[in-house]
Amino acid sequence: MDVERWRRVKEIYSTAMERAEPERSSYISESCSDDPELADEIRRLVNASVEDDFLEDPSSFISEILPGGRGPQFAAGDVLAKRFVIRRFVARGGMGEVYAAFDNELREEVALKTVRPEIARIERFIQQFKNEVQRARIIGSEYVCRVYDLFTHEAEDAEPQVFLTMELLEGETLAERISRRGAFDARAGIDLLRQVSEGLAAAHREGVVHGDLKPSNIMLAKRDDGGETPKITDFGLAAQGAGNSGPVLVGAGTPAFMAPEQLASGAPSKAADLYSFGLIALRVFGRKERPADPKAAALRLKDVPGRFRQALAACLEWEAQKRPESAESVAVELEEARTPFGTRRVLLAGLLSGAAATVAGVHYYPNLREWAGVRSEHRPRLAVIPFMAEGGSPEYFAAAVTEEISMALARGAPGLVVIGRDTMSRYRDSKRNGGEIAAQLKAGYVVTGGVRRAGGRLSVGVRLAEGSGRELWSRTFEGDERQVLRIRDEAARELARRLRVEAPSLAQAGSAPVLASMSGHDLYWQGRYFWRTRTDRGVQSSIEFFQKAVAEEPGLAEAHAGLADGWAVAAERGLWPAGVALAEAKKAALAAVRLNERMAEGHVSLAQVTSLYDRDYSKAEDEFRRALALEPDLAAAHQWYGYMLAKLRRFGEAELHARRALESEPLSVPANANLATKAYYASEHDTCISQCRKVMALEPALVWPRPVIALVFAQKGLRSEAEREWEGMSAEAARHPLAVRMRAEMHGIFGEYREARALGTQLAEERTKRAFPASWVASAMAAARDTNEAYQWMERAFDEYDAFLSLVDIYPSFATVRSDPRYHGLLVRLGLRRKA
């Protein structure tokens, strides 16, 4: 049966199934009056559908009516395309056969999927395969089976054999698992579906639809650690991409899991994929048949959260336009809907009773979001405005006392939201009064004060007021300057008492140590003061002060954590050779955690360096979770964890962490920039533009926000708007290597590859005179479609521990190099993919 004949079978079959007997038989006879054999084949399909086997997975039935032998075509040891050594036969499907093989060129295990000769003979279908494979290759998600390439094996005594290479997965399909074990429990089922929805979202972002999403196309792949990861298979192989109108390939769509409009027209779409996803979810929770009203069935599911039922019901709307706008939004909803199954209540009770979560107990919580959902809207917000330095006291010391009190409250009073230090430092020289600041930050309460340090004595005046300006309490704390930590704890405890919030973990009076010497802490506080400036000079100065602090007081864990952060940022900005700087950062982070395992900042520092230097994202994630178990509101942990999750294409989780960071740091430039860049990577154009505008308002001197907006306009095809953004830049900013790189990227979007390459060459020459990441040159060359040059620069970037290179799987300009055979190996080395 050729492809055109199969299309006719499918069309007549779909219409016949909508009719009752005897009208169905009459319709088949009339439609196939010129071809009695075709009528017999369709009747066989209809009869098979009565038992639901064909509706579940028609591949085995198709393999019977399509020509071809029943035995495997190839045997172990056969070599295809002078490169792939067959290891074993795996399975047979409607399109062909699947084998495990070894790729002698890339030295890794792969899967081969053959294309039936009757399909391969038709040139337009082979071209369609090439187009779809090219698109499928750019899907970057750990929940999608990777597609590598399309090859042809030339045999002397047989037709050329066309085959695909893809990621080799060991395990069983979701259909097999359900058949073997039955329905999933609520926790496992929701977790599985959330992962599948993220894989679907990753494909849809690249404009690729599936068209045949079903349990047998979801593999539960075994991991090295003994766990399983769901992998959607056959993306881009079962259907045309979104927006195309050519013929659909054999195997496009399985009736039991098709959307109403797809059953009617056969045309796949993103909305149809969502409907199929909803039907799969019903199957996961034990609905073995396709209900007459799937939406109602979703709403009647038991033992799952109401929010999950609503999200699922939305996918199962009969009319496509009423379904969710994107799989991304479904993934976010499912992530939010995941319940703690008792763990959140346990942790919250522990926090309110003063029992802090232990580092060893972090893994008890299945997912951070299950307990980190202690949202700010139900807790009073407190703004601690930078204290005044009085009587000639050092500015850095007044800032240190302010931050110490703020951090003590943030850690010790979980019923309170303390606005973060990055945001509050913006008010250090502000002329605004407390009421104005409270209104801008939506704070119900404001703390102000003054610090006087002279002759070895310390005086700290603290005032608490409502956001309206009405003073509630004030007191001056005095003592020897070496008692600064005791004064900090006493002031924080009194503030918590006046605010009527529990703070049992704050140190009791007299329990904080009296410092033997102020010198080590003074050096640390100066380092932190310069760190807050966020400038290159400030970062370099902070490293110098943190180093002196560590030398003066080796047991000061906070100084080690600060030093780790300083070195990490120096590496990322190119202020120091990255390999050297990251090695120093790791040493300092490990020391911080060793000295104080319960200090959240140390775990954040270690997480950062683990991801950048060790390229071990699993261990980095463990450290981020440890930090957030210790301090759930720590903005830096949410910000950097979200940034790392974006690299892994876990955009739904990344956004939630980015927004959690902004709850306590609404005016932080890094926190706002994090959300802006995440939106850019995820092609969320409107969010990206609005966030970039906000960053520009917070820090007008930054180079990158305006070019990012220009790139977004370019991606939307709005050339004049994009050019207007470039015109708004100063001449100096436009000459910055970062801006030059992004200009090359814009030329690439508009197909101006010669101009893009000229700018890439300019960057390569400029790099001999000044330091900036090698990956910037690679990005420009990728935009110019100069793949080999791009890979040369990416290799250089890899050797240099270039942080921007870790964005290769999500940054838009690198999409042009993802179809290259070298790409998968690069991702493996970067830690962004497991070795196949």
CSV table of N, CA and C in Angstrom, one decimal, residues 29 71 189 206 243 256 294 304 394 412 449 488 516 606 624 635 651 666 730 775 792 813 817:
chain,number,residue,atom,x,y,z
A,29,SER,N,-18.9,1.1,1.1
A,29,SER,CA,-19.1,0.5,-0.2
A,29,SER,C,-19.2,1.6,-1.3
A,71,GLY,N,10.3,-10.8,9.4
A,71,GLY,CA,11.5,-10.9,10.2
A,71,GLY,C,12.3,-9.6,10.1
A,189,GLY,N,1.7,10.2,39.2
A,189,GLY,CA,1.1,10.5,37.9
A,189,GLY,C,1.2,12.0,37.6
A,206,GLU,N,9.6,25.4,19.4
A,206,GLU,CA,10.4,25.3,18.2
A,206,GLU,C,9.5,25.1,17.0
A,243,GLY,N,1.7,24.9,11.0
A,243,GLY,CA,1.7,25.9,9.9
A,243,GLY,C,1.9,25.4,8.6
A,256,ALA,N,-7.7,6.7,19.0
A,256,ALA,CA,-8.1,6.8,20.4
A,256,ALA,C,-7.5,8.0,21.1
A,294,PRO,N,-14.7,13.6,27.7
A,294,PRO,CA,-13.4,13.6,28.4
A,294,PRO,C,-13.2,14.7,29.4
A,304,VAL,N,-6.7,13.8,43.2
A,304,VAL,CA,-5.8,14.7,42.6
A,304,VAL,C,-6.3,16.1,43.0
A,394,PRO,N,31.9,54.8,59.7
A,394,PRO,CA,32.1,54.4,58.3
A,394,PRO,C,30.8,54.0,57.6
A,412,GLY,N,15.0,34.3,60.8
A,412,GLY,CA,14.4,33.9,62.0
A,412,GLY,C,12.9,34.1,62.2
A,449,GLY,N,16.9,53.8,61.0
A,449,GLY,CA,17.8,53.9,62.2
A,449,GLY,C,19.1,54.6,61.9
A,488,ARG,N,22.7,43.1,67.2
A,488,ARG,CA,21.9,42.7,66.0
A,488,ARG,C,20.7,41.8,66.4
A,516,ALA,N,36.3,38.5,69.2
A,516,ALA,CA,37.6,38.7,69.8
A,516,ALA,C,38.3,39.9,69.2
A,606,LEU,N,28.1,27.3,46.5
A,606,LEU,CA,28.6,26.0,46.0
A,606,LEU,C,27.7,25.5,44.9
A,624,PHE,N,21.1,24.0,45.7
A,624,PHE,CA,20.1,25.0,45.7
A,624,PHE,C,18.9,24.6,46.6
A,635,ALA,N,16.4,35.3,48.1
A,635,ALA,CA,16.2,35.7,46.7
A,635,ALA,C,17.3,35.2,45.8
A,651,PHE,N,11.5,25.7,31.7
A,651,PHE,CA,11.2,27.1,31.8
A,651,PHE,C,10.0,27.4,32.8
A,666,PRO,N,12.0,43.3,44.7
A,666,PRO,CA,11.4,43.8,43.5
A,666,PRO,C,12.2,44.8,42.7
A,730,SER,N,23.6,54.7,22.9
A,730,SER,CA,24.7,55.7,22.7
A,730,SER,C,25.7,55.0,21.8
A,775,SER,N,32.4,32.7,23.4
A,775,SER,CA,31.1,32.3,22.9
A,775,SER,C,30.4,33.5,22.3
A,792,GLN,N,34.4,26.1,16.1
A,792,GLN,CA,35.8,26.4,16.6
A,792,GLN,C,35.8,27.3,17.8
A,813,SER,N,20.2,32.3,18.8
A,813,SER,CA,21.1,32.3,17.7
A,813,SER,C,21.8,31.0,17.5
A,817,VAL,N,23.2,25.8,14.8
A,817,VAL,CA,24.2,24.8,14.9
A,817,VAL,C,23.7,23.5,15.6
